[in-house]
Coordinates of C-alpha atoms and ligand atoms in Angstrom, one line a residue:
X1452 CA 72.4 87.9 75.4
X1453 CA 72.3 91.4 76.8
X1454 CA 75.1 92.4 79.3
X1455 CA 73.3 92.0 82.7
X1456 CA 72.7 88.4 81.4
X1457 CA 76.3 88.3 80.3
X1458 CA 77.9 89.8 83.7
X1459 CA 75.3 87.2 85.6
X1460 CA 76.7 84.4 84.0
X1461 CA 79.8 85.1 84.1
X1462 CA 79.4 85.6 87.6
X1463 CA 78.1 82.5 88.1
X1464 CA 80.7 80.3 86.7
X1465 CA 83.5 82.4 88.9
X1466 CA 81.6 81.2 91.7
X1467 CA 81.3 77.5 90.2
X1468 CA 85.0 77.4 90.2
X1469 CA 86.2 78.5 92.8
X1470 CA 83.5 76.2 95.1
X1471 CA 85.4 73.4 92.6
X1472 CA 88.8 75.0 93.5
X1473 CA 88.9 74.9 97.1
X1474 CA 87.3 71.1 96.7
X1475 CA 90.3 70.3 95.0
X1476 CA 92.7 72.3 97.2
X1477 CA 90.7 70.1 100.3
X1478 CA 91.5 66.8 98.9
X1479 CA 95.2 67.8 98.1
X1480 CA 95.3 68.6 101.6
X1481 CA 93.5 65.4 102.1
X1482 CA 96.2 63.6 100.4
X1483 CA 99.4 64.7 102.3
X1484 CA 98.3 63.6 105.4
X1485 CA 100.5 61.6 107.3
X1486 CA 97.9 58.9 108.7
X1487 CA 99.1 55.4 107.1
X1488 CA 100.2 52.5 108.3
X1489 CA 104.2 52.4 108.5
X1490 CA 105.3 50.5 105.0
X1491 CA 108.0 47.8 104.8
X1492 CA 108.8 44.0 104.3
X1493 CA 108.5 41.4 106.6
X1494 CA 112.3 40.2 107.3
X1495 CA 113.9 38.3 110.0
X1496 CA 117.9 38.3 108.7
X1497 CA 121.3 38.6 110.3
X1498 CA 124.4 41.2 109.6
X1499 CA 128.0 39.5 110.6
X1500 CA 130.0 42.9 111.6
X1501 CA 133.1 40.8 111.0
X1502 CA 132.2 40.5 107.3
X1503 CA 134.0 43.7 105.3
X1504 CA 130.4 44.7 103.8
X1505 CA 129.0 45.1 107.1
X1506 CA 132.7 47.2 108.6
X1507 CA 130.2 50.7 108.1
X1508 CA 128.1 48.7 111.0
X1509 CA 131.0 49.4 113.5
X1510 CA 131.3 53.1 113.5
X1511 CA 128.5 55.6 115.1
X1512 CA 127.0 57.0 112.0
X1513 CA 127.2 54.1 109.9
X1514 CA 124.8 52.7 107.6
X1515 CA 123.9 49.3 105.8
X1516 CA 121.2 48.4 103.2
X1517 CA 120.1 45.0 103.5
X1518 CA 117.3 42.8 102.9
X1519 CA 115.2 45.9 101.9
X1520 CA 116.0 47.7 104.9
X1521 CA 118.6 50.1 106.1
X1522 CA 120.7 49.7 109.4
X1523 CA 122.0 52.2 110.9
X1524 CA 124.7 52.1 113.9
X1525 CA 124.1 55.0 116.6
X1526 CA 126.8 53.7 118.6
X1527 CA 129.3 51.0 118.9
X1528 CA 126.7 49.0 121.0
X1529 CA 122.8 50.4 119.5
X1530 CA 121.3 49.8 116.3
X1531 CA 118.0 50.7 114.7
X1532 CA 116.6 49.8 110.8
X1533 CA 114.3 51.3 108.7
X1534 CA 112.4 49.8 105.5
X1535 CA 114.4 51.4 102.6
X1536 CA 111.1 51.5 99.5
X1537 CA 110.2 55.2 100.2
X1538 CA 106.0 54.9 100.7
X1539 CA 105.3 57.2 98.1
X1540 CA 106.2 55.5 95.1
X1541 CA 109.2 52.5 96.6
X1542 CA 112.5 54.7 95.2
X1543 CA 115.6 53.9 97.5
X1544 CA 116.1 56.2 100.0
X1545 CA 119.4 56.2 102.1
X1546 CA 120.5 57.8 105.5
X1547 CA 122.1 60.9 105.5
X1548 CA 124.5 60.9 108.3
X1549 CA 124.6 64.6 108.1
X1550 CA 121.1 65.2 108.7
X1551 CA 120.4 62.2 111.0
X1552 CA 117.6 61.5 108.3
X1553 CA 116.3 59.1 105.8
X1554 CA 116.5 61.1 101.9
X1555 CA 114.8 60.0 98.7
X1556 CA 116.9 60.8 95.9
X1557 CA 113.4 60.4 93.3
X1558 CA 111.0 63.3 94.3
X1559 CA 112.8 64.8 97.8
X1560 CA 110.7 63.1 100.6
X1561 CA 112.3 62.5 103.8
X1562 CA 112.1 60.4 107.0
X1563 CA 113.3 61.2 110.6
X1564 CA 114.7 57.9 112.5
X1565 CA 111.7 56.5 113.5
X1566 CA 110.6 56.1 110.0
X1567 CA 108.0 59.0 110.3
X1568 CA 107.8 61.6 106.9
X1569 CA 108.8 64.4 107.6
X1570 CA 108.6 66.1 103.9
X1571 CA 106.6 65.1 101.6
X1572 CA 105.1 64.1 98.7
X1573 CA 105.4 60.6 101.1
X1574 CA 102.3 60.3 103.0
X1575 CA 102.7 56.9 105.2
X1576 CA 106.0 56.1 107.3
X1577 CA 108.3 53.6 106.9
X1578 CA 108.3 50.6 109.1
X1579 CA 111.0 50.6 111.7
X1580 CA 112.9 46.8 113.1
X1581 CA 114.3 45.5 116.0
X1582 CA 117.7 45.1 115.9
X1583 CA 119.8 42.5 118.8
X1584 CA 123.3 42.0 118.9
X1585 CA 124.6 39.0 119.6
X1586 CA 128.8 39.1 119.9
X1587 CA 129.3 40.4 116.2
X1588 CA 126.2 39.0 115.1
X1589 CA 123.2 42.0 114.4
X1590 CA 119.8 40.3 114.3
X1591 CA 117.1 42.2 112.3
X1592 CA 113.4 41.2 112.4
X1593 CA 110.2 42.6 112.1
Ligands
FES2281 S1 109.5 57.8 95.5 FE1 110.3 58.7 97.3 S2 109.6 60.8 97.2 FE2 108.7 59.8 95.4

């Protein structure tokens, strides 16, 4: 092999990979989109906020893990509950009060309070309840 054929090549394969690069980069790309279904169990469970493990249910900014889900007190009277098994591989994520976000402690992703990622590497959101009060009794279902 002479050095034009060499340089041609050569040349040749560069362009090979990087057609295969950007392919790669594409389905990457592909991957983090946010486009799934939101994830979580079926439940259909009460919370009495008389019972001591349920007291973090009667201050704004409280939170409770339950059932597979996390419930979370906005104010004395309103609720909301998110499916705790982060979607990207089912770690347990809890609320940070601080951030008014969800937070997986395995590889970083996070969730804002409607159960939507909002950092990766998650790619589906986690499904959100209904939550009633009933006296001291929370119902969650969904
Ligand atoms: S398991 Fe939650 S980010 Fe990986």
């Amino acid at each position: 092999m002479d050095r034009k054929e060499f340089l041609k090549l050569s040349c040749g394969l560069c362009g090979i990979s990087l057609i295969g690069s950007s392919v790669l980069l594409e389905s990457c790309k592909k991957t983090n989109a946010v486009n799934a279904a939101p994830q979580g169990p079926t439940v259909n469970f009460t919370l009495n906020l008389g019972q001591p493990a349920n007291a973090a249910l009667n201050t704004a900014g409280g939170s409770v893990a339950s059932n597979g889900v996390i419930v979370v007190c906005t104010t004395v009277t309103s609720y909301y509950a998110i499916a705790q098994a982060c979607t990207h591989a089912g770690c347990s994520i809890s609320f940070d009060k601080t951030g008014n976000d969800f937070v997986c402690p395995c590889h970083g992703a996070t969730f804002d309070t409607n159960g939507n990622v909002t950092s990766g590497p998650a790619n589906a959101p986690l499904k959100k309840y209904t939550v009633t009060r009933n006296g001291n009794i929370l119902t969650v279902a969904g």
